[in-house]
Amino acid sequence: MPPQLVAGGPRVLLRRLREIMAERQSAQARLDKLVTVVASNMVAEVCSIYLRRAGGELELFATEGLNREAVHRTRLKPGEGLVGLVAENAAPLNLSNASEHPSFSYRPETGEDPYRSFLAVPIVRGERVFGVLTVQNRTARHYEEEEEEALATIAMVLAEVVAQGTLVDLSELDETELSPTKPALLQGEGLSEGLAIGTVFLHEPRVKVERMIADDPAAELRRLEDALEALSISVDAMLESPELELTGDTREVIEAYRLFANDQGWRQRLMDAVRSGLTAEAAVERVQDETRARISRTGDAYLRERLHDFEDLARRLVRHLAKSDGQSEALPDQAVVVARAMGPAELLDYGRNRIAGLVVEEATQTSHIAIVARSMSVPLIGGVEGIADLARSGDAVVVDAENGEVRIRPPKEVINVYRGKQALLAQRVAQFAAIRDEPAVTLDGVRVSLNMNAGLLLDLPHLADSGADGIGLFRTELQFLIGAKMPRLADQIALYRQVLDAAGGKPVVFRTLDLGGDKIPSYSRTVREENPAMGWRAIRIALDRPGLLRYQLRALITAADGRSLRVMLPMIAEVDEFERARALIRKELDRAGRVGLKLPQDLQLGAMLEVPSLVFGLEQMLSSADFISLGSNDLLQFAFASDRTNPNVARRYDTLSPTVLNLLRHIATTAQAVKRMPSISVCGEIAGRPLEAMALVGLGFTSLSMQASTIGPVKMMIRELDTRLLRPMLLELCRSRAKSIRAALAEFAERRKVPIGRG
Ligand code: PEP
Ligand code: MG
């Protein structure tokens, strides 16, 4: 009979472990006893504990079954051997024949030759891997799932004891370096605009789990059920709260969050963990650790986003278990909340107008937290690695979302500089407001159309406050990315209708779904691609799965309800793709006619110019499409073979280099030759940067689309620009051999008093 977990199951074992930990003996004696008990309970011939020393080496701390002399002698380098692999991946390993595994490393001093089967789990607490717990047997067998579960539970209890520092002196173990008093400048990405000067408030540093093992598992299960019920009620209450007044995208985000709160799989895993003998709090932590490990192994950005929702829920659940509202500490004035990760509901918990800024390590453009922060108008910087370890509650902090910079504990003089900037910003906002309703016309009379990019309902109010001429790029995929499930036809119609209503006759360019690449909805199956940006995305998906595009066109035609409609196709690489998509649109228009829908009074169809091949098919494209929009973000990443999402290369080439200038000039002159120039607009990031926009206007581009907040600064630049002076200089710079022409253009702007300062 194969050996199995026996003797009363994990509960008995956990009780026994608790007794051992409470014994008055040396730490080594307790560890020795622990491995013996685990080995005998799991009917394993070997049980060993490896802990991570400072420097990352894994040291054998205790063993039952291997040679005792190897204890404190056997050390494995980070990643070395099977044990190193488990620590590195923070994931269990279950092998029936360990020596066949490519990572197996033989250590003669341990005497482990006779043991073939091998089960190891990481000893993890939160984000930190303390070590590895293993069991081994002579027979080549595969350990059962319950055995793996049991070992993981033991490892978790062990992690807790190690973290308390009573077993091993923590200073001897691997520890992140902290330097809590020095000023620090950290770089991240501005995800919600603004500048905040305030005081750090560390978000929920971790709810401390005091008790790991339940005295009465049945009662514990009831506690968990009560807390889950209270959690559901509190999320419902948040949706109904008159004070929060959740609308639009924030509401959608919280509705998705509610689905997670009621996720049966999550609830079941929690209950199973309690049934195995853990307290409810420990069960939450255990399930969270597993979810985190599982998701980080996939490396999928969107799954990681879902993880933040689960983390938020887990923390909220633990607060319900403790029957606290979680806001016990008072927020300082001008609080800047710093978090490793934060969910959307947690941000709402802080309440509107109570925080001045936010810094979240794991937040990206499309994070739920970013969406809610923008709707609350709270400046947010994401992707700031290590800040939660570096900052302390009460530290002075500056959050400059424009530059993606966070300064912790800055000297007074630096704070004063930012105060000056804040005052200037307020002044500039007033100046932009003053020219909001004035046209963007250069000194020599060139009229430039300034439009905004949008994608969510919360962008719409900016149409009026920015003075945009229209929406030059509506990214329809965002609706698909923020929800927990695929938007139905009715949802799509509702969104497009609201956009057209809000635009009130101003032109809106709807870009059809630009999904794929790094934009994968949480509910769709992910297919790993080696080069996702160049993979199966955008128009390629649309042509291979025409149903999706037709469905979207149906929604657009219905929402237009007889009004004008502008539709743009992303990632067109050759004219044929455009024509095939156009045929689908004709079919959809025919269908609309047959079912008696009101047809759009006119339907213009455009293509995005963002794949370099199309530059060489531009003349044909210009005579086919009604308009073209130059997506410089993608066009430049492909032209320079430089991944826009990879920080090591994203800023390697200047967007104001002679090469870029020549590329843009070629596009402009080709378009002028076909006499279609007014129909090429630019909608990538460069359109919203005054200096780049100056070059674009100088080359002859007269339609730009950008983030709403940059319309003011760009318009201010245009109104002081004389293209007759700039143009000859640009043509000259096209011949330059310099890496960048930025300085030359800035010098021109300064000399000619063209304002190019941002925000
Ligand atoms: C672009 O590529 O420039 C563009 C505007 O599209 P997106 O940034 O959505 O890829
Ligand atoms: Mg693009």
PDB file of N, CA and C and ligand atoms in Angstrom, residues 511 514 537 608 610 633-634 644, ligand 2:
ATOM      1  N   ARG A 511     -12.792  53.878 -32.989  1.00  0.00           N
ATOM      2  CA  ARG A 511     -11.871  52.866 -33.503  1.00  0.00           C
ATOM      3  C   ARG A 511     -12.436  51.494 -33.152  1.00  0.00           C
ATOM      4  N   ASP A 514      -9.322  47.146 -30.739  1.00  0.00           N
ATOM      5  CA  ASP A 514      -7.879  46.933 -30.873  1.00  0.00           C
ATOM      6  C   ASP A 514      -7.463  45.972 -29.763  1.00  0.00           C
ATOM      7  N   ARG A 537      -3.860  40.405 -33.459  1.00  0.00           N
ATOM      8  CA  ARG A 537      -4.527  41.502 -32.762  1.00  0.00           C
ATOM      9  C   ARG A 537      -5.302  42.368 -33.738  1.00  0.00           C
ATOM     10  N   MET A 608      -6.076  53.289 -39.588  1.00  0.00           N
ATOM     11  CA  MET A 608      -4.957  53.797 -38.801  1.00  0.00           C
ATOM     12  C   MET A 608      -3.675  53.472 -39.535  1.00  0.00           C
ATOM     13  N   GLU A 610      -0.331  52.764 -38.665  1.00  0.00           N
ATOM     14  CA  GLU A 610       0.524  52.463 -37.509  1.00  0.00           C
ATOM     15  C   GLU A 610       1.407  51.241 -37.749  1.00  0.00           C
ATOM     16  N   ASN A 633       2.270  55.937 -31.792  1.00  0.00           N
ATOM     17  CA  ASN A 633       2.797  55.057 -30.742  1.00  0.00           C
ATOM     18  C   ASN A 633       3.242  53.733 -31.353  1.00  0.00           C
ATOM     19  N   ASP A 634       2.356  53.149 -32.144  1.00  0.00           N
ATOM     20  CA  ASP A 634       2.717  51.875 -32.754  1.00  0.00           C
ATOM     21  C   ASP A 634       3.648  52.072 -33.946  1.00  0.00           C
ATOM     22  N   ARG A 644       7.259  49.406 -27.142  1.00  0.00           N
ATOM     23  CA  ARG A 644       6.829  50.583 -26.386  1.00  0.00           C
ATOM     24  C   ARG A 644       6.533  50.265 -24.926  1.00  0.00           C
TER      25      ARG A 644
HETATM   26 MG    MG B   2      -1.944  51.652 -31.847  1.00  0.00          MG
END
